[in-house]
């Protein structure tokens, strides 16, 4: 992190300044960050197993927003820990692995996400988990919480390139040996068995069709597991999926004069500069801003991560939906998720946080 980044830090939400207490090298290409949560932020940073934190990091002069799941469990771990695996040519993941150290201050949003352990009426319903690579982070959090707070049995299929890529190997082995009756872990290594395919995933499901299924990993792995679950007829209500996708920087287009005639003009304040963009019918403020060539922060675009939050300074903005990305207190203070935000008045001004 640059000195500039250390000093230019938001102290009030939606981003909070958190200091890295410790960096733990997990594998050759992944590290964990243990974050210090000051007393006054403890309430804000309370989380559920499986949730993630959103970080805003400056790389080569550009502020990028990325989500990292908490690999710690609120029920068994005293600290907040996220684990970041390098992505080839990935900007934030490599910067974190190369440059973040104890004492680095990071800008972080409070926990969000719905990939969580859901309470069930049948207290012993099995949990079957599929995880690939860094997709283990929310999964291990859920495993620890499920073991500590329920009687549910768990099975995990964990896919990696090779032995050296397995994150949390020791911790997982420890959990399995402490709970031999309840937790079974099967490793799949690409170099030995090839990529997990639909047949392998179907075989792992076995007779457990009435279980809850948690799936997190790289895109192709997720596609395979989803296809397997569909093939064996698992109810959608029992499937929980977390996609680890970076927001696409996208092709940045230009607003056309026709848009201006049909749409609603919105002043977007980003990095201290105001740009007027035009939202076409049904178009969100985030979409219009990006189409106009701006680069506001965003990640999920599905109303659960909170990355794209901005404050309404003038006029009215309605959200199409909110899937937990923003809480009522923030809405009352005038914040909206711009990925869901439709302008309902003219003039209308929204401002992204500095
Ligand atoms: C809810 C959620 C939770 C997550 N949890 C974790 C976690 O716990 N651990 C973890 O490691 N990751 C996690 N991720 C993924 C993480 O947020 C990042 O997506 C990941 O670290 C890659 O970011 P990056 O900036 O390093 O890569 P990017 O710079 O975004 O690059 C990603 C890929 O795109 C390519 N690319 C980059 N720029 C361009 C361009 N301009 N044009 C074309 N291609 C390009 C790169 O070569 C690379 O292959 C999570 C994601 C989500 C949504």
CSV table of C-alpha atoms and ligand atoms in Angstrom, one decimal:
chain,number,residue,atom,x,y,z
A,1,UNK,CA,0.0,0.0,0.0
A,2,UNK,CA,1.3,3.5,-0.8
A,3,UNK,CA,1.6,6.1,1.9
A,4,UNK,CA,-1.0,8.1,0.0
A,5,UNK,CA,-3.3,5.1,0.4
A,6,UNK,CA,-2.5,4.8,4.1
A,7,UNK,CA,-3.4,8.4,4.7
A,8,UNK,CA,-6.4,8.9,2.4
A,9,UNK,CA,-8.8,6.7,4.3
A,10,UNK,CA,-12.5,7.0,5.0
A,11,UNK,CA,-13.3,7.0,8.7
A,12,UNK,CA,-17.1,6.9,8.4
A,13,UNK,CA,-19.2,4.3,6.5
A,14,UNK,CA,-19.7,2.7,4.1
A,15,UNK,CA,-15.9,2.2,4.2
A,16,UNK,CA,-14.2,1.8,7.5
A,17,UNK,CA,-10.4,1.9,8.2
A,18,UNK,CA,-9.2,-1.4,9.5
A,19,UNK,CA,-5.6,-2.3,10.4
A,20,UNK,CA,-4.1,-5.6,9.4
A,21,UNK,CA,-2.9,-7.2,12.6
A,22,UNK,CA,-1.1,-10.1,11.0
A,23,UNK,CA,-0.5,-11.7,7.6
A,24,UNK,CA,-0.5,-15.5,7.5
A,25,UNK,CA,1.1,-17.3,4.5
A,26,UNK,CA,-1.3,-20.1,3.9
A,27,UNK,CA,0.1,-21.6,0.6
A,28,UNK,CA,2.6,-20.5,-2.0
A,29,UNK,CA,-0.2,-18.4,-3.6
A,30,UNK,CA,-2.6,-17.5,-0.8
A,31,UNK,CA,-2.4,-15.5,2.4
A,32,UNK,CA,-4.7,-14.6,5.2
A,33,UNK,CA,-5.2,-11.2,6.7
A,34,UNK,CA,-6.2,-11.0,10.3
A,35,UNK,CA,-8.0,-7.7,10.8
A,36,UNK,CA,-8.1,-5.6,13.9
A,37,UNK,CA,-11.7,-4.5,14.7
A,38,UNK,CA,-11.7,-1.5,17.0
A,39,UNK,CA,-14.1,-1.7,19.9
A,40,UNK,CA,-16.4,1.0,18.4
A,41,UNK,CA,-16.8,-1.1,15.2
A,42,UNK,CA,-17.4,-4.4,16.8
A,43,UNK,CA,-21.2,-4.2,16.3
A,44,UNK,CA,-20.9,-3.1,12.7
A,45,UNK,CA,-18.5,-6.0,11.9
A,46,UNK,CA,-20.6,-8.7,13.5
A,47,UNK,CA,-21.1,-11.4,10.9
A,48,UNK,CA,-22.6,-14.7,10.0
A,49,UNK,CA,-20.6,-17.7,8.9
A,50,UNK,CA,-20.2,-17.5,5.1
A,51,UNK,CA,-20.4,-13.7,4.7
A,52,UNK,CA,-17.7,-11.5,3.0
A,53,UNK,CA,-16.1,-8.2,3.4
A,54,UNK,CA,-15.7,-5.7,0.6
A,55,UNK,CA,-12.3,-4.0,0.2
A,56,UNK,CA,-11.4,-0.9,-1.7
A,57,UNK,CA,-7.8,-1.0,-2.8
A,58,UNK,CA,-5.8,1.4,-5.0
A,59,UNK,CA,-3.8,-0.3,-7.7
A,60,UNK,CA,-1.8,1.8,-10.1
A,61,UNK,CA,-3.8,4.8,-9.3
A,62,UNK,CA,-7.1,3.1,-9.8
A,63,UNK,CA,-9.5,2.3,-6.9
A,64,UNK,CA,-10.8,-1.2,-7.2
A,65,UNK,CA,-13.4,-2.9,-5.1
A,66,UNK,CA,-13.2,-6.6,-4.3
A,67,UNK,CA,-15.0,-9.0,-2.0
A,68,UNK,CA,-13.2,-11.5,0.2
A,69,UNK,CA,-15.1,-14.0,2.3
A,70,UNK,CA,-14.4,-14.4,6.0
A,71,UNK,CA,-12.7,-17.7,6.6
A,72,UNK,CA,-13.0,-17.3,10.3
A,73,UNK,CA,-16.2,-18.3,12.1
A,74,UNK,CA,-18.0,-15.9,14.4
A,75,UNK,CA,-18.8,-18.9,16.6
A,76,UNK,CA,-15.3,-20.4,17.1
A,77,UNK,CA,-12.7,-17.7,16.2
A,78,UNK,CA,-11.9,-14.5,18.1
A,79,UNK,CA,-10.6,-12.7,15.0
A,80,UNK,CA,-11.8,-11.6,11.6
A,81,UNK,CA,-9.8,-13.4,8.9
A,82,UNK,CA,-10.0,-13.2,5.1
A,83,UNK,CA,-7.9,-15.3,2.8
A,84,UNK,CA,-6.8,-14.1,-0.7
A,85,UNK,CA,-5.5,-16.3,-3.4
A,86,UNK,CA,-3.5,-14.9,-6.3
A,87,UNK,CA,-5.3,-14.8,-9.6
A,88,UNK,CA,-3.0,-14.8,-12.7
A,89,UNK,CA,-2.6,-11.2,-13.6
A,90,UNK,CA,-5.2,-10.3,-11.0
A,91,UNK,CA,-4.6,-6.8,-9.7
A,92,UNK,CA,-6.0,-6.8,-6.2
A,93,UNK,CA,-5.2,-10.4,-5.2
A,94,UNK,CA,-1.5,-10.0,-6.2
A,95,UNK,CA,-1.2,-6.6,-4.5
A,96,UNK,CA,-2.6,-8.1,-1.3
A,97,UNK,CA,-0.2,-11.0,-1.5
A,98,UNK,CA,2.8,-8.9,-2.4
A,99,UNK,CA,2.4,-5.7,-0.4
A,100,UNK,CA,0.0,-6.0,2.5
A,101,UNK,CA,1.7,-6.4,5.8
A,102,UNK,CA,1.0,-6.1,9.5
A,103,UNK,CA,0.1,-2.5,10.1
A,104,UNK,CA,-1.3,-1.8,6.7
A,105,UNK,CA,-4.6,0.1,6.9
A,106,UNK,CA,-7.4,-1.1,4.5
A,107,UNK,CA,-10.7,0.4,3.6
A,108,UNK,CA,-13.4,-2.2,4.3
A,109,UNK,CA,-17.2,-2.3,4.2
A,110,UNK,CA,-19.1,-4.1,6.9
A,111,UNK,CA,-19.9,-7.8,6.4
A,112,UNK,CA,-22.5,-8.7,3.8
A,113,UNK,CA,-23.8,-11.7,1.8
A,114,UNK,CA,-26.4,-14.4,2.0
A,115,UNK,CA,-24.2,-17.5,1.5
A,116,UNK,CA,-24.9,-18.5,5.1
A,117,UNK,CA,-25.8,-21.4,7.2
A,118,UNK,CA,-29.6,-21.4,7.2
A,119,UNK,CA,-31.5,-22.7,10.2
A,120,UNK,CA,-33.6,-25.7,9.2
A,121,UNK,CA,-36.7,-27.3,10.8
A,122,UNK,CA,-35.0,-30.7,10.8
A,123,UNK,CA,-32.0,-30.1,13.1
A,124,UNK,CA,-30.0,-33.0,11.7
A,125,UNK,CA,-30.3,-32.2,8.0
A,126,UNK,CA,-27.1,-33.1,6.2
A,127,UNK,CA,-24.9,-30.5,4.6
A,128,UNK,CA,-23.0,-31.4,1.5
A,129,UNK,CA,-20.4,-28.9,0.3
A,130,UNK,CA,-18.4,-28.5,-2.9
A,131,UNK,CA,-15.5,-26.2,-2.9
A,132,UNK,CA,-12.7,-25.4,-5.4
A,133,UNK,CA,-9.5,-23.4,-4.6
A,134,UNK,CA,-10.2,-20.2,-2.8
A,135,UNK,CA,-13.9,-21.2,-2.6
A,136,UNK,CA,-13.0,-22.9,0.6
A,137,UNK,CA,-13.0,-19.6,2.5
A,138,UNK,CA,-16.8,-19.2,3.3
A,139,UNK,CA,-17.1,-23.0,3.3
A,140,UNK,CA,-14.7,-23.5,6.2
A,141,UNK,CA,-16.4,-20.7,8.1
A,142,UNK,CA,-19.8,-22.5,7.7
A,143,UNK,CA,-18.2,-25.9,8.6
A,144,UNK,CA,-16.8,-24.4,11.9
A,145,UNK,CA,-20.1,-22.8,12.8
A,146,UNK,CA,-22.2,-25.9,11.9
A,147,UNK,CA,-20.0,-28.1,14.0
A,148,UNK,CA,-20.1,-25.7,16.9
A,149,UNK,CA,-23.7,-24.8,16.9
A,150,UNK,CA,-25.7,-27.7,15.3
A,151,UNK,CA,-25.8,-31.5,15.2
A,152,UNK,CA,-25.8,-31.6,11.4
A,153,UNK,CA,-23.5,-34.0,9.6
A,154,UNK,CA,-21.3,-32.5,6.9
A,155,UNK,CA,-19.5,-33.7,3.8
A,156,UNK,CA,-17.0,-31.7,1.7
A,157,UNK,CA,-15.6,-32.3,-1.7
A,158,UNK,CA,-12.6,-29.9,-2.0
A,159,UNK,CA,-10.9,-29.6,-5.4
A,160,UNK,CA,-7.4,-28.2,-6.0
A,161,UNK,CA,-4.7,-28.3,-8.5
A,162,UNK,CA,-2.3,-30.2,-6.3
A,163,UNK,CA,-1.4,-30.8,-2.6
A,164,UNK,CA,0.5,-27.6,-2.3
A,165,UNK,CA,-2.5,-25.6,-3.4
A,166,UNK,CA,-4.8,-26.9,-0.6
A,167,UNK,CA,-5.7,-23.9,1.7
A,168,UNK,CA,-6.4,-24.7,5.4
A,169,UNK,CA,-5.2,-28.3,5.0
A,170,UNK,CA,-4.2,-28.6,8.6
A,171,UNK,CA,-7.2,-26.9,10.0
A,172,UNK,CA,-9.5,-29.1,7.9
A,173,UNK,CA,-7.7,-32.2,9.0
A,174,UNK,CA,-8.0,-31.1,12.6
A,175,UNK,CA,-11.7,-30.5,12.3
A,176,UNK,CA,-12.3,-33.9,10.6
A,177,UNK,CA,-10.3,-35.7,13.3
A,178,UNK,CA,-12.1,-33.9,16.1
A,179,UNK,CA,-15.5,-34.7,14.6
A,180,UNK,CA,-15.0,-38.1,12.8
A,181,UNK,CA,-18.7,-38.9,13.1
A,182,UNK,CA,-19.9,-35.6,11.6
A,183,UNK,CA,-17.4,-34.3,9.1
A,184,UNK,CA,-16.0,-36.2,6.1
A,185,UNK,CA,-13.7,-34.5,3.6
A,186,UNK,CA,-12.7,-35.8,0.2
A,187,UNK,CA,-10.0,-34.1,-1.7
A,188,UNK,CA,-9.8,-34.0,-5.5
A,189,UNK,CA,-6.5,-33.0,-7.1
A,190,UNK,CA,-6.6,-32.0,-10.7
A,191,UNK,CA,-3.1,-33.4,-11.5
A,192,UNK,CA,-4.1,-36.8,-10.2
A,193,UNK,CA,-7.8,-37.2,-11.0
A,194,UNK,CA,-8.5,-34.4,-13.6
A,195,UNK,CA,-11.1,-31.7,-13.1
A,196,UNK,CA,-14.2,-32.6,-11.1
A,197,UNK,CA,-16.8,-33.6,-13.7
A,198,UNK,CA,-20.6,-34.0,-13.5
A,199,UNK,CA,-20.3,-37.8,-12.9
A,200,UNK,CA,-17.9,-37.3,-10.0
A,201,UNK,CA,-20.2,-34.6,-8.5
A,202,UNK,CA,-23.2,-36.8,-8.9
A,203,UNK,CA,-21.4,-39.7,-7.2
A,204,UNK,CA,-20.5,-37.4,-4.3
A,205,UNK,CA,-24.1,-36.4,-3.8
A,206,UNK,CA,-25.0,-40.1,-3.7
A,207,UNK,CA,-28.2,-40.7,-1.8
A,208,UNK,CA,-28.1,-37.3,-0.1
A,209,UNK,CA,-30.7,-35.5,-2.2
A,210,UNK,CA,-32.5,-34.1,0.8
A,211,UNK,CA,-29.4,-32.4,2.2
A,212,UNK,CA,-28.6,-28.7,1.9
A,213,UNK,CA,-25.9,-28.0,-0.7
A,214,UNK,CA,-23.2,-25.3,-0.5
A,215,UNK,CA,-21.1,-24.6,-3.6
A,216,UNK,CA,-18.3,-22.1,-4.0
A,217,UNK,CA,-15.3,-22.2,-6.4
A,218,UNK,CA,-14.1,-21.2,-9.9
A,219,UNK,CA,-16.7,-20.7,-12.6
A,220,UNK,CA,-16.3,-24.0,-14.5
A,221,UNK,CA,-16.3,-25.9,-11.2
A,222,UNK,CA,-19.5,-24.3,-10.2
A,223,UNK,CA,-21.1,-25.0,-13.6
A,224,UNK,CA,-20.3,-28.7,-13.2
A,225,UNK,CA,-21.7,-29.0,-9.7
A,226,UNK,CA,-24.8,-27.1,-10.6
A,227,UNK,CA,-25.4,-29.4,-13.5
A,228,UNK,CA,-24.9,-32.4,-11.3
A,229,UNK,CA,-27.4,-31.1,-8.7
A,230,UNK,CA,-29.9,-30.4,-11.4
A,231,UNK,CA,-29.4,-33.8,-12.9
A,232,UNK,CA,-30.1,-35.6,-9.6
A,233,UNK,CA,-33.2,-33.4,-9.0
A,234,UNK,CA,-32.1,-31.4,-5.9
A,235,UNK,CA,-34.6,-28.7,-5.0
A,236,UNK,CA,-33.4,-25.2,-5.8
A,237,UNK,CA,-34.4,-24.1,-2.2
A,238,UNK,CA,-31.7,-26.5,-0.9
A,239,UNK,CA,-28.8,-25.1,-3.0
A,240,UNK,CA,-26.6,-22.2,-1.9
A,241,UNK,CA,-24.1,-20.8,-4.3
A,242,UNK,CA,-21.4,-18.1,-4.0
A,243,UNK,CA,-19.8,-17.0,-7.2
A,244,UNK,CA,-16.2,-15.6,-6.8
A,245,UNK,CA,-16.3,-13.3,-9.8
A,246,UNK,CA,-14.4,-10.1,-10.2
A,247,UNK,CA,-16.5,-7.3,-11.6
A,248,UNK,CA,-15.8,-6.9,-15.3
A,249,UNK,CA,-14.2,-3.6,-16.0
A,250,UNK,CA,-16.5,-3.6,-19.1
A,251,UNK,CA,-16.5,-1.8,-22.3
A,252,UNK,CA,-17.1,1.8,-21.4
A,253,UNK,CA,-19.5,3.2,-23.9
A,254,UNK,CA,-20.8,6.7,-24.4
A,255,UNK,CA,-24.3,8.1,-23.7
A,256,UNK,CA,-26.1,8.9,-26.9
A,257,UNK,CA,-28.3,11.9,-27.6
A,258,UNK,CA,-31.4,9.6,-28.0
A,259,UNK,CA,-30.9,8.5,-24.3
A,260,UNK,CA,-31.1,12.0,-23.2
A,261,UNK,CA,-34.4,12.5,-24.9
A,262,UNK,CA,-36.0,9.4,-23.3
A,263,UNK,CA,-34.3,9.2,-20.0
A,264,UNK,CA,-33.8,10.9,-16.6
A,265,UNK,CA,-30.7,13.0,-16.1
A,266,UNK,CA,-28.7,12.2,-13.0
A,267,UNK,CA,-25.7,14.1,-11.7
A,268,UNK,CA,-23.2,11.5,-10.5
A,269,UNK,CA,-20.5,12.7,-8.2
A,270,UNK,CA,-17.5,10.4,-8.3
A,271,UNK,CA,-14.0,11.2,-7.0
A,272,UNK,CA,-15.1,14.7,-6.4
A,273,UNK,CA,-16.2,15.3,-10.1
A,274,UNK,CA,-19.8,15.7,-11.2
A,275,UNK,CA,-20.9,14.1,-14.5
A,276,UNK,CA,-24.4,14.2,-15.8
A,277,UNK,CA,-25.5,10.7,-17.0
A,278,UNK,CA,-28.9,9.7,-18.5
A,279,UNK,CA,-30.8,6.7,-17.2
A,280,UNK,CA,-32.9,5.2,-20.0
A,281,UNK,CA,-36.3,3.5,-19.1
A,282,UNK,CA,-35.6,0.8,-16.5
A,283,UNK,CA,-31.9,1.5,-16.5
A,284,UNK,CA,-30.1,1.7,-13.2
A,285,UNK,CA,-27.9,4.6,-12.1
A,286,UNK,CA,-24.9,2.2,-12.1
A,287,UNK,CA,-25.6,1.0,-15.6
A,288,UNK,CA,-26.0,4.6,-16.9
A,289,UNK,CA,-22.9,5.8,-15.1
A,290,UNK,CA,-20.8,3.0,-16.6
A,291,UNK,CA,-22.3,3.5,-20.1
A,292,UNK,CA,-21.3,7.1,-19.8
A,293,UNK,CA,-17.7,6.1,-19.3
A,294,UNK,CA,-17.5,6.4,-15.5
A,295,UNK,CA,-15.9,3.8,-13.3
A,296,UNK,CA,-18.0,3.6,-10.1
A,297,UNK,CA,-17.4,0.7,-7.7
A,298,UNK,CA,-19.5,-2.4,-8.0
A,299,UNK,CA,-19.3,-6.2,-7.7
A,300,UNK,CA,-22.3,-8.4,-7.5
A,301,UNK,CA,-24.9,-6.2,-9.2
A,302,UNK,CA,-27.5,-8.3,-7.4
A,303,UNK,CA,-28.1,-6.1,-4.3
A,304,UNK,CA,-26.2,-8.1,-1.8
A,305,UNK,CA,-22.6,-6.9,-1.7
A,306,UNK,CA,-23.1,-3.2,-1.0
A,307,UNK,CA,-20.1,-2.2,-3.1
A,308,UNK,CA,-22.0,0.2,-5.4
A,309,UNK,CA,-23.6,2.2,-2.6
A,310,UNK,CA,-23.9,6.0,-3.1
A,311,UNK,CA,-25.7,8.7,-1.3
A,312,UNK,CA,-28.7,10.6,-2.7
A,313,UNK,CA,-27.9,14.3,-2.4
A,314,UNK,CA,-30.9,15.6,-4.3
A,315,UNK,CA,-34.1,14.1,-5.6
A,316,UNK,CA,-35.5,10.6,-5.2
A,317,UNK,CA,-34.1,7.2,-6.1
A,318,UNK,CA,-36.0,3.9,-5.7
A,319,UNK,CA,-34.3,0.6,-5.5
A,320,UNK,CA,-35.7,-2.3,-7.5
A,321,UNK,CA,-34.7,-4.7,-4.7
A,322,UNK,CA,-32.4,-5.0,-1.7
A,323,UNK,CA,-31.0,-8.4,-0.9
A,324,UNK,CA,-29.2,-7.4,2.3
A,325,UNK,CA,-26.6,-5.1,0.6
A,326,UNK,CA,-27.8,-2.1,2.5
A,327,UNK,CA,-29.5,-1.8,5.9
A,328,UNK,CA,-32.4,0.3,7.0
A,329,UNK,CA,-30.1,2.7,8.9
A,330,UNK,CA,-28.2,3.4,5.7
A,331,UNK,CA,-31.4,3.8,3.7
A,332,UNK,CA,-32.6,6.3,6.3
A,333,UNK,CA,-29.4,8.3,5.8
A,334,UNK,CA,-30.0,8.5,2.1
A,335,UNK,CA,-27.8,5.7,0.8
A,336,UNK,CA,-28.9,3.6,-2.1
A,337,UNK,CA,-27.5,0.6,-4.0
A,338,UNK,CA,-26.9,2.1,-7.5
A,339,UNK,CA,-27.0,-1.3,-9.1
A,340,UNK,CA,-30.7,-1.2,-8.2
A,341,UNK,CA,-31.3,2.5,-8.2
A,342,UNK,CA,-33.8,4.1,-10.5
A,343,UNK,CA,-34.1,7.9,-10.5
A,344,UNK,CA,-37.6,9.1,-9.8
A,345,UNK,CA,-37.2,12.8,-9.9
A,346,UNK,CA,-35.4,15.5,-11.8
A,347,UNK,CA,-33.1,17.0,-10.7
A,348,UNK,CA,-31.4,14.0,-9.1
A,349,UNK,CA,-27.9,13.8,-7.7
A,350,UNK,CA,-26.0,10.9,-6.2
A,351,UNK,CA,-22.5,10.9,-4.7
A,352,UNK,CA,-20.2,7.9,-4.3
A,353,UNK,CA,-18.2,7.8,-1.1
A,354,UNK,CA,-14.7,9.3,-1.3
B,1,LIG,C1,-18.7,-12.6,-2.8
B,1,LIG,C2,-17.3,-12.9,-3.2
B,1,LIG,C3,-16.4,-13.4,-2.3
B,1,LIG,C4,-15.1,-13.7,-2.7
B,1,LIG,N1,-14.2,-14.2,-1.8
B,1,LIG,C5,-13.0,-14.5,-2.1
B,1,LIG,C6,-12.0,-15.1,-1.2
B,1,LIG,O1,-12.4,-15.4,0.0
B,1,LIG,N2,-10.8,-15.3,-1.6
B,1,LIG,C7,-10.3,-15.0,-2.8
B,1,LIG,O2,-9.2,-15.2,-3.1
B,1,LIG,N3,-11.2,-14.4,-3.8
B,1,LIG,C8,-12.5,-14.2,-3.4
B,1,LIG,N4,-13.3,-13.6,-4.3
B,1,LIG,C9,-12.8,-13.1,-5.6
B,1,LIG,C10,-12.2,-11.7,-5.5
B,1,LIG,O3,-13.2,-10.8,-5.1
B,1,LIG,C11,-11.5,-11.2,-6.7
B,1,LIG,O4,-12.4,-11.4,-7.8
B,1,LIG,C12,-10.2,-12.0,-7.1
B,1,LIG,O5,-9.3,-11.8,-6.0
B,1,LIG,C13,-9.6,-11.4,-8.4
B,1,LIG,O6,-9.4,-10.0,-8.2
B,1,LIG,P1,-8.1,-9.3,-8.9
B,1,LIG,O7,-8.3,-7.9,-8.7
B,1,LIG,O8,-6.9,-9.9,-8.3
B,1,LIG,O9,-8.2,-9.8,-10.4
B,1,LIG,P2,-8.7,-8.8,-11.6
B,1,LIG,O10,-7.6,-7.8,-11.8
B,1,LIG,O11,-10.1,-8.4,-11.5
B,1,LIG,O12,-8.5,-9.9,-12.7
B,1,LIG,C14,-9.3,-11.1,-12.8
B,1,LIG,C15,-9.0,-11.8,-14.1
B,1,LIG,O13,-9.4,-11.0,-15.2
B,1,LIG,C16,-8.3,-10.7,-16.0
B,1,LIG,N5,-8.3,-9.3,-16.3
B,1,LIG,C17,-7.9,-8.3,-15.5
B,1,LIG,N6,-8.1,-7.1,-16.0
B,1,LIG,C18,-8.6,-7.4,-17.3
B,1,LIG,C19,-9.0,-6.6,-18.4
B,1,LIG,N7,-9.0,-5.2,-18.3
B,1,LIG,N8,-9.5,-7.2,-19.5
B,1,LIG,C20,-9.5,-8.6,-19.5
B,1,LIG,N9,-9.2,-9.4,-18.5
B,1,LIG,C21,-8.7,-8.8,-17.4
B,1,LIG,C22,-7.0,-11.1,-15.2
B,1,LIG,O14,-6.0,-11.6,-16.0
B,1,LIG,C23,-7.5,-12.2,-14.3
B,1,LIG,O15,-7.5,-13.4,-14.9
B,1,LIG,C24,-14.7,-13.3,-3.9
B,1,LIG,C25,-15.6,-12.7,-4.9
B,1,LIG,C26,-16.9,-12.5,-4.5
B,1,LIG,C27,-17.8,-11.8,-5.5
